[in-house]
Amino acid sequence: MTAQEQPELKYKRILLKLGGESLMGRRSHGVDPEATLRIAREISEIQAMGAEIAIVVGGGNIFRGMAAAAKGMDRGTADYMGMLATLMNALALHDAFSKIHVPVRVQSAINAPQVAEPYIRQKAIRHMEKGRIVILASGVGSPYFTTDTAAALRAVEIGAEAILKATKVDGIYTKDPKKHADAIKYHKVSYDQALKDKLRVMDMTAFAMCRDNHMPVIVFDFFTPGNLKKVVHGKKIGTVVY
Ligand code: UDP
């Protein structure tokens, strides 16, 4: 089936936010090449359907600045280490996409010309238009931010129609569904309601950026095969924050 024959995509240009932990597989830290390859396969399916994809990858499977700062490290230095961790993950993803012959580029907000292009907005857009997946590494390139904020900023910059936040839970609940049997899932929730109900969608900087720029965020369980496809087709998966 060609891209033209596919059913309409609800979201054509998307920003997929992948937490670093998604590359761990069953490990307690680091990168599991098999899990990374599975993720690349899943993403390549929506690319084949005509989706334009930018990925912001986190680094929590390797290093988190805040955690190191809490143990006495200088926060700025620790955050730069965290950003470098995201670059390592980006390279692991690049490797996985290349193995399955999916065109891909890595752009980094910290200059690392031997391994990645610098982040250039217009060039990132051009890559997507040409059918390449763009992996955006090193967050926003500054300490005291998270990759959720990078996802929000880049999504707005590249004109993404939505941020797809890949998680292990299938959406946002009134309370922690693991601890409370009576927790209720939101299928849709406005930014104002999310604030009122004190729901943790993203950190506050990312949240404000998305709200001010009318960027929908879809929180969904990425680890159930086929879910990503359903999300881009606009099926009722996860929670839409709008
Ligand atoms: N980080 C940063 N600036 C950014 C993005 C990330 O300083 O713009 C650092 C920060 O220390 C963070 C680490 O990189 O803890 C890894 O990113 P994050 O915690 O967002 O990764 P995730 O939880 O998504 O795996």
Tab-separated table of C-alpha atoms and ligand atoms in Angstrom:
chain	number	residue	atom	x	y	z
A	1	MET	CA	0.000	0.000	0.000
A	2	THR	CA	1.389	3.437	-0.853
A	3	ALA	CA	1.327	6.393	1.535
A	4	GLN	CA	-1.492	7.925	-0.576
A	5	GLU	CA	-3.726	4.866	-0.081
A	6	GLN	CA	-3.394	4.887	3.702
A	7	PRO	CA	-6.305	6.111	5.817
A	8	GLU	CA	-6.003	9.819	6.745
A	9	LEU	CA	-3.635	10.594	9.566
A	10	LYS	CA	-5.088	12.829	12.246
A	11	TYR	CA	-1.603	14.031	13.110
A	12	LYS	CA	0.792	14.196	10.174
A	13	ARG	CA	3.715	16.045	11.702
A	14	ILE	CA	4.397	14.858	15.211
A	15	LEU	CA	6.926	15.325	17.958
A	16	LEU	CA	7.446	12.064	19.791
A	17	LYS	CA	8.882	12.451	23.298
A	18	LEU	CA	10.680	9.302	24.364
A	19	GLY	CA	11.934	9.095	27.929
A	20	GLY	CA	15.413	7.633	28.197
A	21	GLU	CA	14.032	4.721	30.193
A	22	SER	CA	12.177	3.447	27.148
A	23	LEU	CA	15.533	2.353	25.685
A	24	MET	CA	16.388	0.230	28.750
A	25	GLY	CA	14.171	-2.740	27.946
A	26	ARG	CA	14.320	-4.967	31.013
A	27	ARG	CA	17.629	-3.557	32.212
A	28	SER	CA	17.895	-1.309	35.257
A	29	HIS	CA	19.865	1.347	33.333
A	30	GLY	CA	21.626	2.018	30.034
A	31	VAL	CA	20.574	0.982	26.551
A	32	ASP	CA	19.222	-2.369	25.439
A	33	PRO	CA	19.855	-2.624	21.669
A	34	GLU	CA	16.966	-5.069	21.191
A	35	ALA	CA	14.457	-2.819	22.948
A	36	THR	CA	15.776	0.124	20.948
A	37	LEU	CA	15.322	-1.779	17.699
A	38	ARG	CA	11.738	-2.670	18.676
A	39	ILE	CA	11.022	1.016	19.259
A	40	ALA	CA	12.576	1.971	15.916
A	41	ARG	CA	10.399	-0.622	14.136
A	42	GLU	CA	7.258	0.688	15.782
A	43	ILE	CA	8.104	4.273	14.783
A	44	SER	CA	9.062	3.269	11.241
A	45	GLU	CA	5.518	1.934	10.729
A	46	ILE	CA	3.965	5.367	11.149
A	47	GLN	CA	6.686	6.888	9.032
A	48	ALA	CA	5.729	4.479	6.245
A	49	MET	CA	2.151	5.749	6.582
A	50	GLY	CA	3.323	9.270	5.767
A	51	ALA	CA	3.847	10.754	9.238
A	52	GLU	CA	6.600	13.345	9.609
A	53	ILE	CA	8.438	12.536	12.799
A	54	ALA	CA	10.784	14.389	15.093
A	55	ILE	CA	11.902	12.604	18.250
A	56	VAL	CA	13.100	14.265	21.427
A	57	VAL	CA	14.828	11.642	23.521
A	58	GLY	CA	15.547	11.895	27.246
A	59	GLY	CA	18.545	10.653	29.186
A	60	GLY	CA	17.108	9.352	32.449
A	61	ASN	CA	18.320	5.795	31.761
A	62	ILE	CA	21.893	7.081	31.974
A	63	PHE	CA	22.087	10.295	33.970
A	64	ARG	CA	19.780	12.853	35.573
A	65	GLY	CA	21.231	16.201	36.590
A	66	MET	CA	18.927	16.792	39.547
A	67	ALA	CA	19.720	13.408	41.101
A	68	ALA	CA	23.469	14.028	40.851
A	69	ALA	CA	23.076	17.596	42.198
A	70	ALA	CA	21.181	16.208	45.186
A	71	LYS	CA	24.279	14.138	45.954
A	72	GLY	CA	26.550	17.191	45.871
A	73	MET	CA	27.488	17.765	42.227
A	74	ASP	CA	27.363	21.206	40.691
A	75	ARG	CA	23.908	21.376	39.084
A	76	GLY	CA	25.064	23.005	35.838
A	77	THR	CA	27.763	20.393	35.256
A	78	ALA	CA	25.402	17.570	36.172
A	79	ASP	CA	22.792	18.880	33.732
A	80	TYR	CA	25.345	19.028	30.917
A	81	MET	CA	26.147	15.389	31.686
A	82	GLY	CA	22.417	14.671	31.465
A	83	MET	CA	22.272	16.366	28.065
A	84	LEU	CA	25.209	14.278	26.856
A	85	ALA	CA	23.289	11.207	28.027
A	86	THR	CA	20.448	12.188	25.688
A	87	LEU	CA	22.968	12.405	22.847
A	88	MET	CA	24.116	8.842	23.582
A	89	ASN	CA	20.513	7.684	23.418
A	90	ALA	CA	20.019	9.569	20.156
A	91	LEU	CA	22.977	7.705	18.662
A	92	ALA	CA	21.547	4.380	19.851
A	93	LEU	CA	18.253	5.216	18.152
A	94	HIS	CA	20.074	6.342	15.014
A	95	ASP	CA	21.832	2.987	14.940
A	96	ALA	CA	18.520	1.123	15.275
A	97	PHE	CA	16.816	3.099	12.479
A	98	SER	CA	19.825	2.612	10.221
A	99	LYS	CA	19.703	-1.159	10.803
A	100	ILE	CA	16.183	-1.255	9.397
A	101	HIS	CA	17.090	1.136	6.558
A	102	VAL	CA	14.996	4.057	7.742
A	103	PRO	CA	16.485	7.428	6.795
A	104	VAL	CA	17.350	9.311	9.967
A	105	ARG	CA	19.386	12.287	11.155
A	106	VAL	CA	20.529	13.344	14.612
A	107	GLN	CA	20.617	17.041	15.480
A	108	SER	CA	22.110	18.157	18.761
A	109	ALA	CA	21.594	21.354	20.756
A	110	ILE	CA	25.172	20.930	22.055
A	111	ASN	CA	27.695	21.029	19.233
A	112	ALA	CA	29.133	17.590	18.628
A	113	PRO	CA	29.934	17.721	14.902
A	114	GLN	CA	31.629	14.326	14.820
A	115	VAL	CA	28.402	12.577	15.733
A	116	ALA	CA	25.483	14.918	15.047
A	117	GLU	CA	24.387	17.910	13.011
A	118	PRO	CA	23.812	21.093	15.004
A	119	TYR	CA	20.146	21.810	15.711
A	120	ILE	CA	18.949	24.034	12.873
A	121	ARG	CA	15.209	24.499	12.792
A	122	GLN	CA	14.786	24.895	9.036
A	123	LYS	CA	17.026	21.929	8.365
A	124	ALA	CA	15.072	19.767	10.799
A	125	ILE	CA	11.864	20.671	8.951
A	126	ARG	CA	13.504	19.920	5.602
A	127	HIS	CA	14.609	16.478	6.828
A	128	MET	CA	11.048	15.642	7.811
A	129	GLU	CA	9.671	16.874	4.498
A	130	LYS	CA	12.133	14.597	2.755
A	131	GLY	CA	10.904	11.605	4.725
A	132	ARG	CA	13.725	11.449	7.247
A	133	ILE	CA	13.174	10.958	10.936
A	134	VAL	CA	14.928	13.671	12.950
A	135	ILE	CA	16.217	12.856	16.424
A	136	LEU	CA	16.716	15.984	18.498
A	137	ALA	CA	19.347	15.448	21.178
A	138	SER	CA	20.785	17.449	24.095
A	139	GLY	CA	17.494	18.956	25.214
A	140	VAL	CA	17.366	22.718	24.733
A	141	GLY	CA	21.143	22.894	25.204
A	142	SER	CA	20.969	24.644	28.583
A	143	PRO	CA	21.000	23.363	32.148
A	144	TYR	CA	17.972	23.687	34.451
A	145	PHE	CA	15.632	22.354	31.766
A	146	THR	CA	14.225	18.925	30.991
A	147	THR	CA	13.678	17.074	27.766
A	148	ASP	CA	9.923	17.591	28.252
A	149	THR	CA	10.570	21.314	27.859
A	150	ALA	CA	12.764	20.583	24.847
A	151	ALA	CA	9.879	18.569	23.370
A	152	ALA	CA	7.460	21.458	23.925
A	153	LEU	CA	9.833	24.046	22.458
A	154	ARG	CA	10.839	22.001	19.424
A	155	ALA	CA	7.247	20.945	18.708
A	156	VAL	CA	6.227	24.593	18.514
A	157	GLU	CA	9.306	25.510	16.465
A	158	ILE	CA	8.852	22.836	13.812
A	159	GLY	CA	5.099	23.240	13.548
A	160	ALA	CA	4.203	19.817	14.948
A	161	GLU	CA	0.478	19.146	15.248
A	162	ALA	CA	0.870	17.339	18.555
A	163	ILE	CA	3.355	16.045	21.090
A	164	LEU	CA	3.053	12.308	21.620
A	165	LYS	CA	4.408	11.592	25.074
A	166	ALA	CA	5.347	7.926	25.230
A	167	THR	CA	4.914	6.437	28.698
A	168	LYS	CA	4.367	3.110	30.414
A	169	VAL	CA	0.888	4.079	31.649
A	170	ASP	CA	-2.077	4.368	29.336
A	171	GLY	CA	-2.934	7.982	30.147
A	172	ILE	CA	-3.575	10.457	32.935
A	173	TYR	CA	-5.669	9.407	35.930
A	174	THR	CA	-7.398	11.287	38.739
A	175	LYS	CA	-4.895	9.580	41.079
A	176	ASP	CA	-2.162	6.962	40.848
A	177	PRO	CA	-3.922	3.914	39.323
A	178	LYS	CA	-1.316	1.565	40.842
A	179	LYS	CA	-2.219	2.683	44.357
A	180	HIS	CA	-5.913	3.520	44.013
A	181	ALA	CA	-8.424	1.106	42.517
A	182	ASP	CA	-10.972	3.926	42.117
A	183	ALA	CA	-8.659	6.093	39.960
A	184	ILE	CA	-10.449	7.329	36.833
A	185	LYS	CA	-8.759	7.927	33.500
A	186	TYR	CA	-9.178	11.182	31.614
A	187	HIS	CA	-9.712	10.652	27.884
A	188	LYS	CA	-9.477	14.390	27.268
A	189	VAL	CA	-8.547	17.194	29.625
A	190	SER	CA	-8.013	20.896	29.010
A	191	TYR	CA	-4.866	22.634	30.211
A	192	ASP	CA	-6.910	24.730	32.635
A	193	GLN	CA	-8.599	21.652	34.094
A	194	ALA	CA	-5.250	19.857	34.382
A	195	LEU	CA	-3.905	22.816	36.369
A	196	LYS	CA	-6.997	22.916	38.587
A	197	ASP	CA	-6.844	19.170	39.264
A	198	LYS	CA	-3.048	19.368	39.838
A	199	LEU	CA	-2.387	16.693	37.201
A	200	ARG	CA	1.239	16.025	36.387
A	201	VAL	CA	1.395	16.067	32.610
A	202	MET	CA	4.873	17.519	32.147
A	203	ASP	CA	7.010	19.880	34.208
A	204	MET	CA	5.598	23.393	34.568
A	205	THR	CA	7.878	25.030	31.985
A	206	ALA	CA	6.877	22.479	29.352
A	207	PHE	CA	3.243	22.666	30.419
A	208	ALA	CA	3.127	26.477	30.091
A	209	MET	CA	4.840	26.356	26.705
A	210	CYS	CA	2.283	23.873	25.360
A	211	ARG	CA	-0.696	25.703	26.825
A	212	ASP	CA	0.384	29.125	25.549
A	213	ASN	CA	0.970	27.762	22.050
A	214	HIS	CA	-2.134	25.551	21.856
A	215	MET	CA	-0.030	22.433	21.418
A	216	PRO	CA	-1.972	19.248	22.249
A	217	VAL	CA	-0.115	16.581	24.211
A	218	ILE	CA	-1.183	12.962	23.998
A	219	VAL	CA	0.010	10.821	26.880
A	220	PHE	CA	-0.183	7.169	25.869
A	221	ASP	CA	1.204	3.716	26.543
A	222	PHE	CA	3.856	3.292	23.889
A	223	PHE	CA	4.748	-0.228	24.965
A	224	THR	CA	1.566	-1.833	23.734
A	225	PRO	CA	2.347	-2.666	20.107
A	226	GLY	CA	0.164	-0.769	17.634
A	227	ASN	CA	-0.722	2.079	20.010
A	228	LEU	CA	1.455	4.631	18.240
A	229	LYS	CA	-0.346	3.888	14.989
A	230	LYS	CA	-3.706	4.315	16.690
A	231	VAL	CA	-2.691	7.660	18.155
A	232	VAL	CA	-1.676	9.158	14.804
A	233	HIS	CA	-4.974	7.964	13.353
A	234	GLY	CA	-6.789	9.839	16.112
A	235	LYS	CA	-8.162	6.725	17.846
A	236	LYS	CA	-9.163	7.033	21.502
A	237	ILE	CA	-5.868	6.002	23.080
A	238	GLY	CA	-4.339	7.555	26.195
A	239	THR	CA	-5.222	11.067	27.346
A	240	VAL	CA	-5.345	14.145	25.141
A	241	VAL	CA	-4.390	17.366	26.910
A	242	TYR	CA	-5.635	20.288	24.847
B	1	UDP	N1	18.817	18.290	30.656
B	1	UDP	C1	19.157	19.646	30.730
B	1	UDP	N2	18.606	20.518	29.814
B	1	UDP	C2	17.713	20.113	28.870
B	1	UDP	C3	17.348	18.749	28.838
B	1	UDP	C4	17.919	17.855	29.726
B	1	UDP	O1	19.943	20.048	31.565
B	1	UDP	O2	17.255	20.935	28.073
B	1	UDP	C5	19.502	17.325	31.550
B	1	UDP	C6	18.891	17.217	32.933
B	1	UDP	O3	19.941	17.009	33.842
B	1	UDP	C7	18.048	15.961	32.830
B	1	UDP	C8	18.869	15.093	31.907
B	1	UDP	O4	19.423	16.027	30.982
B	1	UDP	O5	17.876	15.329	34.075
B	1	UDP	C9	18.112	14.020	31.191
B	1	UDP	O6	16.906	14.514	30.663
B	1	UDP	P1	15.483	14.085	31.250
B	1	UDP	O7	15.569	13.951	32.733
B	1	UDP	O8	14.472	15.071	30.731
B	1	UDP	O9	15.290	12.674	30.577
B	1	UDP	P2	14.055	11.634	30.626
B	1	UDP	O10	13.443	11.709	31.994
B	1	UDP	O11	13.077	12.082	29.582
B	1	UDP	O12	14.675	10.315	30.303
